Short mmCIF file of C-alpha atoms in Angstrom, two decimals:
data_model
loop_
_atom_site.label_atom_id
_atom_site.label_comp_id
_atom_site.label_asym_id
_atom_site.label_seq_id
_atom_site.Cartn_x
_atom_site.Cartn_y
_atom_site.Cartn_z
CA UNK A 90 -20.60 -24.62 -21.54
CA UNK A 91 -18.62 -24.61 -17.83
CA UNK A 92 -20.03 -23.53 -14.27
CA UNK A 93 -17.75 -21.33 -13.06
CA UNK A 94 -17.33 -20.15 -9.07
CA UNK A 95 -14.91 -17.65 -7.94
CA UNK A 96 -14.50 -16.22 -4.44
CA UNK A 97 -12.98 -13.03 -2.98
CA UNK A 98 -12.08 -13.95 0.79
CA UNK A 99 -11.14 -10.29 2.74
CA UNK A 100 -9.87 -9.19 5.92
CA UNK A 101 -9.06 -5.78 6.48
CA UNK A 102 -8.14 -4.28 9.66
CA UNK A 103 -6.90 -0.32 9.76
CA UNK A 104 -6.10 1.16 13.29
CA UNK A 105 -6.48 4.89 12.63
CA UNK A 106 -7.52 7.69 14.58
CA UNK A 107 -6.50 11.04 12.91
CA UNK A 108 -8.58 13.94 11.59
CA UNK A 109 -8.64 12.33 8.22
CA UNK A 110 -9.32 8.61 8.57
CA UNK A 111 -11.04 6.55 11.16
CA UNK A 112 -10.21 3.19 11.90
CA UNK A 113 -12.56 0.13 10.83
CA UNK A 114 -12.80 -3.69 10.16
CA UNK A 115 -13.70 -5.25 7.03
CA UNK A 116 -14.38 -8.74 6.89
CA UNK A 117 -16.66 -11.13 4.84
CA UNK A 118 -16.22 -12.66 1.81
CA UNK A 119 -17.76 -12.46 -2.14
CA UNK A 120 -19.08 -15.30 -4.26
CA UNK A 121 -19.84 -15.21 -8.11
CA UNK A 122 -21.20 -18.26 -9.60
CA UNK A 123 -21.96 -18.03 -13.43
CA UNK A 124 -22.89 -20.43 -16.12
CA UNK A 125 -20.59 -19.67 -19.05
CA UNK A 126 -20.99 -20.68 -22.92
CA UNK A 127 -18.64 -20.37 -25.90
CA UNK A 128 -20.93 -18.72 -28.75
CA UNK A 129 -17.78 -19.06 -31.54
CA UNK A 130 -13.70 -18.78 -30.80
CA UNK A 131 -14.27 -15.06 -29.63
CA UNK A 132 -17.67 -14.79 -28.02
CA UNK A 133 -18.43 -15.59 -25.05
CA UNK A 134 -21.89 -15.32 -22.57
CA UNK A 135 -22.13 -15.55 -18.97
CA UNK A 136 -24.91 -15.65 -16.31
CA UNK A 137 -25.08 -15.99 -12.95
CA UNK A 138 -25.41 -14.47 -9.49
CA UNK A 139 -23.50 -12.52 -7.03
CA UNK A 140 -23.33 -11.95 -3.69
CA UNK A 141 -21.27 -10.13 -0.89
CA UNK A 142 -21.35 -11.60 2.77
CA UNK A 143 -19.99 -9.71 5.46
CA UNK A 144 -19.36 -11.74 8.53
CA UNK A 145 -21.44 -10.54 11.24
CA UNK A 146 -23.37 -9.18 9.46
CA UNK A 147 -27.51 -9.37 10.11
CA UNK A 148 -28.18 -10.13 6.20
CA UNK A 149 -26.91 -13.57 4.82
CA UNK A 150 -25.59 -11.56 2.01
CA UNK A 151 -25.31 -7.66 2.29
CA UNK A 152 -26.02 -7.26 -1.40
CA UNK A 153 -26.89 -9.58 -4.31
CA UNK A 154 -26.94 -9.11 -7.90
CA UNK A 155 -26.79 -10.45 -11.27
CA UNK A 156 -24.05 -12.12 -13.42
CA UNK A 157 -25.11 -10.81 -17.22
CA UNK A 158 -21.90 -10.84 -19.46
CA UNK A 159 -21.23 -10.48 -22.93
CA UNK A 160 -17.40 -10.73 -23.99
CA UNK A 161 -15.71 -10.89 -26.97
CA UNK A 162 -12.12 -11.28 -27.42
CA UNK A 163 -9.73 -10.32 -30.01
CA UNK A 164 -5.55 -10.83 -30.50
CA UNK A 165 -4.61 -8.17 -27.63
CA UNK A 166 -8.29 -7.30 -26.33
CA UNK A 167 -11.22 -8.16 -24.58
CA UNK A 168 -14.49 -6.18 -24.10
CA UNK A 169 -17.43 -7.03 -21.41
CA UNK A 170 -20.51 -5.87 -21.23
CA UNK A 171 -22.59 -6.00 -18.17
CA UNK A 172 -20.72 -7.26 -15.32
CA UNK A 173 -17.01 -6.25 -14.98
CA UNK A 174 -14.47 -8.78 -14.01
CA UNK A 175 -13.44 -8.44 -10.22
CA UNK A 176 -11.42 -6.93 -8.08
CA UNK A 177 -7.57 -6.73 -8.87
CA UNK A 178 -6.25 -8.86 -5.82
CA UNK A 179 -3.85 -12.07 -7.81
CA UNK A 180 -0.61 -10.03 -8.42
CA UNK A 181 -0.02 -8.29 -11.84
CA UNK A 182 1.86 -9.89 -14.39
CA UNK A 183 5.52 -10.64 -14.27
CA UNK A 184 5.02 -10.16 -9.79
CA UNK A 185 4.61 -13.27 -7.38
CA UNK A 186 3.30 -10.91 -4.94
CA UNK A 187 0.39 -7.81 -5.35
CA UNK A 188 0.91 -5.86 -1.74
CA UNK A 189 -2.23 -3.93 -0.11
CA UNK A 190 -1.16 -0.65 -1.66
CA UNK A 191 -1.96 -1.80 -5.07
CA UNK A 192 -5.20 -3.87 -4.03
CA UNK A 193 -7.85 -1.34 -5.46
CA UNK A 194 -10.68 -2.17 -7.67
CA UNK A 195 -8.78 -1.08 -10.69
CA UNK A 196 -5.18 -0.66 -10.00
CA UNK A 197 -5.48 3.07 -9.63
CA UNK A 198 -2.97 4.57 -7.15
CA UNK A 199 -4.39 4.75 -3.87
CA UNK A 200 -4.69 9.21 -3.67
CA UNK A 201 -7.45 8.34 -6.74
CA UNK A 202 -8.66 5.11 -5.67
CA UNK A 203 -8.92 3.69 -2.23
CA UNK A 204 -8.12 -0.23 -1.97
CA UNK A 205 -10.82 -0.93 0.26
CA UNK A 206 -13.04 -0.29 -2.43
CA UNK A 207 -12.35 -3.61 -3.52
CA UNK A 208 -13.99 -4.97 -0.39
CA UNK A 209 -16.81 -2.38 0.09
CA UNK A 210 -17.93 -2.22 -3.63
CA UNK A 211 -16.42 -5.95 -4.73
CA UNK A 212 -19.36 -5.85 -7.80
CA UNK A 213 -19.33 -3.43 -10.63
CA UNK A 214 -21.47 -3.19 -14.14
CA UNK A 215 -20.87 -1.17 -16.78
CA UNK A 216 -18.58 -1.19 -20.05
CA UNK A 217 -14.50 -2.66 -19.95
CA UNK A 218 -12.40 -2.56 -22.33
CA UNK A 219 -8.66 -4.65 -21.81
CA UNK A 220 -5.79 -4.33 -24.21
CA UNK A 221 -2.36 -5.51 -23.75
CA UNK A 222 0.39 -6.00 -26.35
CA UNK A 223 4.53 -6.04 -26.08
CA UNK A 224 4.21 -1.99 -26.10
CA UNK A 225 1.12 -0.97 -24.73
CA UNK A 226 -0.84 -2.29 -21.60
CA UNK A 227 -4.61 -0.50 -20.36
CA UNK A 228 -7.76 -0.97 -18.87
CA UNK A 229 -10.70 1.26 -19.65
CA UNK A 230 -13.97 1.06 -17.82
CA UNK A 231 -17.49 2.65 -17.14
CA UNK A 232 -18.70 1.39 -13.68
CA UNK A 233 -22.11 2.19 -13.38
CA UNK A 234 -23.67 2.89 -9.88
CA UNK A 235 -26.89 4.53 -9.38
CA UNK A 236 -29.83 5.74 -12.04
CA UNK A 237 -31.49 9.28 -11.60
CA UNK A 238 -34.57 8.80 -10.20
CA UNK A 239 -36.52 12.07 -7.98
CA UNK A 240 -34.35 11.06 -4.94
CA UNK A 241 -31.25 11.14 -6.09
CA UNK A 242 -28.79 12.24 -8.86
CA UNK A 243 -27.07 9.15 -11.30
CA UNK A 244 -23.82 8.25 -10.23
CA UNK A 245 -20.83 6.06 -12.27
CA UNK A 246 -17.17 6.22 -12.00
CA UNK A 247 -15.26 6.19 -15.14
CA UNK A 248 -11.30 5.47 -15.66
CA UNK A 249 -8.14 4.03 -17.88
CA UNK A 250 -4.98 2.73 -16.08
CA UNK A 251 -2.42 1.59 -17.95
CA UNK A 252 1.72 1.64 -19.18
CA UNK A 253 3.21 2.21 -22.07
CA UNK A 254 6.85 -0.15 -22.39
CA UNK A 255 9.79 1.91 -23.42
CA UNK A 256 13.50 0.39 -24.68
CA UNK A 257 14.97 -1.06 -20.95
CA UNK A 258 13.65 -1.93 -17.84
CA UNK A 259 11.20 1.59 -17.98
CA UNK A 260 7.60 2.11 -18.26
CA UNK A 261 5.76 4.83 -18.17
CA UNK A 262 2.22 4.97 -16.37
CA UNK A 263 -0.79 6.82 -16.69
CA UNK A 264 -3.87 6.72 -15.15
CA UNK A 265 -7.18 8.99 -15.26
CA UNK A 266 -10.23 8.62 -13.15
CA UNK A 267 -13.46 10.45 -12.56
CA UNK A 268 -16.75 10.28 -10.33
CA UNK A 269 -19.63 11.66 -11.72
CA UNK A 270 -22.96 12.98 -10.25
CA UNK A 271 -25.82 14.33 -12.99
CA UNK A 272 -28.34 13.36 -15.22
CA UNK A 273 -31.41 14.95 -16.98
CA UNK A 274 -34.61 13.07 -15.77
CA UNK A 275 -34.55 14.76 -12.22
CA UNK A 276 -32.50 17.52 -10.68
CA UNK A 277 -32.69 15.85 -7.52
CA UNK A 278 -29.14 16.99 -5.76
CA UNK A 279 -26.46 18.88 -7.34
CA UNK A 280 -24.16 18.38 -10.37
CA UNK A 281 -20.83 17.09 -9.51
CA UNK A 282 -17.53 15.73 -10.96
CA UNK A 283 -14.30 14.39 -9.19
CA UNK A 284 -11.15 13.82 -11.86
CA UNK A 285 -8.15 12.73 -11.12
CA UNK A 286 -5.00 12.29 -12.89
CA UNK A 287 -1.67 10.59 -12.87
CA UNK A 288 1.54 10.03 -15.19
CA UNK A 289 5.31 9.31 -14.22
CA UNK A 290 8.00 6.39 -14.63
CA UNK A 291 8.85 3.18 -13.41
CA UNK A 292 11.69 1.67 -13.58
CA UNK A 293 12.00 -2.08 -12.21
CA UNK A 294 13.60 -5.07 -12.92
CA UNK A 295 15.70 -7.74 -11.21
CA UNK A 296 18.38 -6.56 -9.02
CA UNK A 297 20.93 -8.21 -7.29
CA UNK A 298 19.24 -11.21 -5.09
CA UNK A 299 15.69 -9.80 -5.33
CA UNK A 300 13.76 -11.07 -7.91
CA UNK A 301 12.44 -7.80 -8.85
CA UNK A 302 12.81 -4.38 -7.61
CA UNK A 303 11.20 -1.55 -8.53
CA UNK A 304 10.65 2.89 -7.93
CA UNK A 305 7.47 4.62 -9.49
CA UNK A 306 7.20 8.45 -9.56
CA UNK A 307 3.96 10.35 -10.29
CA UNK A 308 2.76 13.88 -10.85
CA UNK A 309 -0.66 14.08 -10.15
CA UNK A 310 -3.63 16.35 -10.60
CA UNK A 311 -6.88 16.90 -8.93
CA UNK A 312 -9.71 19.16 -9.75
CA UNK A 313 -13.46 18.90 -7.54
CA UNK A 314 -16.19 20.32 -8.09
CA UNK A 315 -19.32 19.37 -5.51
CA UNK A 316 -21.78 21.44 -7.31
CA UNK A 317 -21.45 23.07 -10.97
CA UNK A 318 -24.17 25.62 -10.74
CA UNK A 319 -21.74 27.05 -7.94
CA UNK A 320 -19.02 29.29 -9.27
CA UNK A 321 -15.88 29.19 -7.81
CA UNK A 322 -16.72 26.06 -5.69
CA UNK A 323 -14.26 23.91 -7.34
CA UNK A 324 -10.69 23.16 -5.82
CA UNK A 325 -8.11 22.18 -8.04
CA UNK A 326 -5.12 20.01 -6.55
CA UNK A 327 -1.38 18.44 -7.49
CA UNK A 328 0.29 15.79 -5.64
CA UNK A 329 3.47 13.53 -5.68
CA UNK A 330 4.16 9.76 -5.24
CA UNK A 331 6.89 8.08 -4.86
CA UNK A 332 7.21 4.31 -4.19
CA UNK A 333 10.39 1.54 -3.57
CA UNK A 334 9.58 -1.98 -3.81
CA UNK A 335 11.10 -5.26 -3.90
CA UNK A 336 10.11 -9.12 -3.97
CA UNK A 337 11.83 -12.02 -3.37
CA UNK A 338 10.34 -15.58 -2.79
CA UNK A 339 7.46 -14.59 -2.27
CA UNK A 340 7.83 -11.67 0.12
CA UNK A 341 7.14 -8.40 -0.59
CA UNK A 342 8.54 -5.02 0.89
CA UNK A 343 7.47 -1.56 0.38
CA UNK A 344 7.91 1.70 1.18
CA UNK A 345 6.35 5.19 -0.21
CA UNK A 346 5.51 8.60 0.36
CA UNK A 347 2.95 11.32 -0.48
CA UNK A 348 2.97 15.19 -0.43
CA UNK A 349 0.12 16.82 -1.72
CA UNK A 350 -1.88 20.31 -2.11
CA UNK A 351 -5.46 20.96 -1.96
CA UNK A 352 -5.68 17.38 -3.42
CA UNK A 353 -9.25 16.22 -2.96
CA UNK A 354 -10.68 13.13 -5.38
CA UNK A 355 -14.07 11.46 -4.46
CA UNK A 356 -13.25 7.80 -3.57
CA UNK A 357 -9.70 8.34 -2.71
CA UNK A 358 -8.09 7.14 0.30
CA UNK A 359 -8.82 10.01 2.83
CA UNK A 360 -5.18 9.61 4.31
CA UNK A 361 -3.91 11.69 1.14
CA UNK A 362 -6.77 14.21 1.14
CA UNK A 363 -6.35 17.44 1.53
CA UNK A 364 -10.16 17.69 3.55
CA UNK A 365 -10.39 16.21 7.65
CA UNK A 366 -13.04 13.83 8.43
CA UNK A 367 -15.24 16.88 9.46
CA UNK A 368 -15.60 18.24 6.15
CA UNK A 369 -12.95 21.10 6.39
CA UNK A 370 -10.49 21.73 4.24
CA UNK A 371 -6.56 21.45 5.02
CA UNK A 372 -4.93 24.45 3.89
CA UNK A 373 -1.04 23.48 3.81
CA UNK A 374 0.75 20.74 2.36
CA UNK A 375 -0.03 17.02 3.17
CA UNK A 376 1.81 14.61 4.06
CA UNK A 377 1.60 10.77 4.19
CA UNK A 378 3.88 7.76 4.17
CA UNK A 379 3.71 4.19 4.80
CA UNK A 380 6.04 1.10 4.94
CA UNK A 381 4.69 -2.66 4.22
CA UNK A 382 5.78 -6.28 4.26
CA UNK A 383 3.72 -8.92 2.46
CA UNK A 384 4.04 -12.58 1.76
CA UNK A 385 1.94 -14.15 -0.77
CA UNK A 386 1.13 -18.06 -0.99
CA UNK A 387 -0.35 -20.30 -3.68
CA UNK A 388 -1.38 -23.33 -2.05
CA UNK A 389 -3.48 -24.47 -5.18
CA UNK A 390 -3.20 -23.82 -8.82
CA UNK A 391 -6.14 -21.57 -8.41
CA UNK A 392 -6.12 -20.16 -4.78
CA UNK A 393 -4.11 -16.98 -4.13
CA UNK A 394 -3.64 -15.88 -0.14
CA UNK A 395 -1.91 -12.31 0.64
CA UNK A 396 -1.59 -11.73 3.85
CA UNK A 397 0.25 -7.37 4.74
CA UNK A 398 0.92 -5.69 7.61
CA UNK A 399 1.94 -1.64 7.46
CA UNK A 400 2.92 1.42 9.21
CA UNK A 401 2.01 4.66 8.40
CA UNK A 402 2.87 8.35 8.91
CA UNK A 403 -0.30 10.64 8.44
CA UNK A 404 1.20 14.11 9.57
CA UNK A 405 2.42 13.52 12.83
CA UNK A 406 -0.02 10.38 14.09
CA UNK A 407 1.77 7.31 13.65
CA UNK A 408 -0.52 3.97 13.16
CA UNK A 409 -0.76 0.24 12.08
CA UNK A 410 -2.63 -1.97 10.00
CA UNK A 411 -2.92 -5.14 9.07
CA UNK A 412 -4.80 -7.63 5.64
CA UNK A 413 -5.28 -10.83 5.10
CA UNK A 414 -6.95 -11.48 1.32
CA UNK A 415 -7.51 -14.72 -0.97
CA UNK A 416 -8.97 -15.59 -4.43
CA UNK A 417 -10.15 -19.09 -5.44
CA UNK A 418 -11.58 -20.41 -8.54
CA UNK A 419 -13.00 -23.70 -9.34
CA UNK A 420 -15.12 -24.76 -12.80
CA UNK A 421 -16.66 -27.55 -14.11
CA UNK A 422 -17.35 -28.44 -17.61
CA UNK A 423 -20.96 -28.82 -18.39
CA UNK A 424 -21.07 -29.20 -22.24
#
């Protein structure tokens, strides 16, 4: 039996004014604190408490919630029930460094899945399902958000990101998401889905004096529909990314770039939507790049800081921003 406290430290700054994305602040900071016990070798409960403090905010913690896991492990898997594990911000396997582009909830590329999601919505319940083996690597999840009560319709995102390892230094990705609005009880608000989806290559490795360098490619595909009892409401979408990396003690740089049409996806960042900030839609091909530099530090065995700055090209407005995450664990053995 341990006590286990992890915390999710965040500082986001984004200075954009463009019809697709206004700037804002995110700052605060998320604590979970769980008591953990070992039913057998591959069985695991844990319960606890959560809480998410933004800093400045009225509210000592802007939302608080239980800690109710059940996990059970296997060779190459794990599956939780109840509370998912948190936000991806420690750097993937086989990387020293994560970058801001890849700091979503899940991992998803940022067109399905914006990163600050990881910051706005740090605490997720549902279903999760890891696997990871020499040839095949996912995560599959059911994040549940809202029940359907006369107000309003249920609400739960759904997903699997993952790569499959090919002979050399290839991979290829793939990645499916979707939002979901419904439910029987009450037909209070519209039926609606969001789906997006995403397969390409990647290719990385070490390369000369960087430690690893790697380019990603994705087709992707986007279908919305805000209301199903509408016909011919839905938009259906495609998009490209492209994305250059490289890491080296440390450090981080990155560069990619975005052209997409019609693409709209629920919780996506609104930089590569095809819809302005005022609800209409873009009619034309979109446009969006960015360059980064990172540097990630480990100043404890179980602290990770990140700290980004970027530039980025929506259309023709040109405009900064600027991160500063960390993770720490600590645990102490009760039993």
């Amino acid at each position: 039996m341990t006590l286990q406290g992890d915390v999710l430290f965040y500082g986001d700054n984004t200075e954009f004014r463009n019809p697709f994305r206004e700037g804002e602040t995110i700052f605060g900071a998320a604590v979970r604190v769980a008591v953990s016990t070992d039913l057998n070798d591959r069985v695991r409960l844990a319960l606890g408490a959560f809480g998410n403090l933004r800093f400045g905010g009225d509210d000592a913690f802007e939302l608080v919630r239980p800690v109710v896991t059940l996990e059970i492990h296997g060779p190459h898997s794990s599956f939780r029930f109840g509370t998912l594990s948190g936000p991806h911000v420690a750097p993937p396997a086989g990387t020293a460094v994560r970058g801001p582009d890849r700091t979503g909830p899940h991992g998803l590329l940022p067109a399905i899945q914006r990163e600050t999601l990881a910051f706005d919505r740090p605490y997720e319940a549902g279903l999760q399902w890891n696997f990871e083996s020499s040839t095949l690597r996912h995560e599959a999840w059911l994040d549940w958000h809202k029940v359907n009560t006369p107000e309003h319709r249920e609400a739960f995102d759904a997903g699997v990101s993952g790569e499959v390892h090919v002979p050399g230094p290839f991979a290829i990705p793939f990645q499916a998401h979707v939002v979901h609005h419904g439910g029987q009880l009450f037909a209070s608000g519209p039926v609606a889905d969001s789906l997006g989806l995403a397969t390409g290559l990647i290719a990385g490795g070490k390369v000369g004096v960087l430690d690893r360098a790697a380019i990603e490619v994705y087709g992707l595909l986007s279908r919305f529909d805000p209301d199903r009892s509408a016909p011919g409401g839905s938009l259906d979408g495609t998009g490209f990314f492209g994305r250059l990396s490289g890491e080296r003690s440390g450090w981080r740089g990155h560069v990619l770039f975005w052209r997409g049409c019609d693409f709209v996806k629920e919780e996506g960042d609104p930089n590569y939507q095809s819809i302005r900030l005022d609800g209409s839609r873009y009619r034309g091909t979109r446009d969006y790049s960015e360059a980064g530099l990172t540097r990630g530090f480990r100043p404890a065995e179980k602290v990770y800081l990140e700290a980004s700055v970027r530039l980025h090209r929506i259309e023709d407005h040109y405009e900064y921003s600027y991160r500063i995450v960390a993770v720490a664990g600590v645990g102490w053995r009760l039993r």
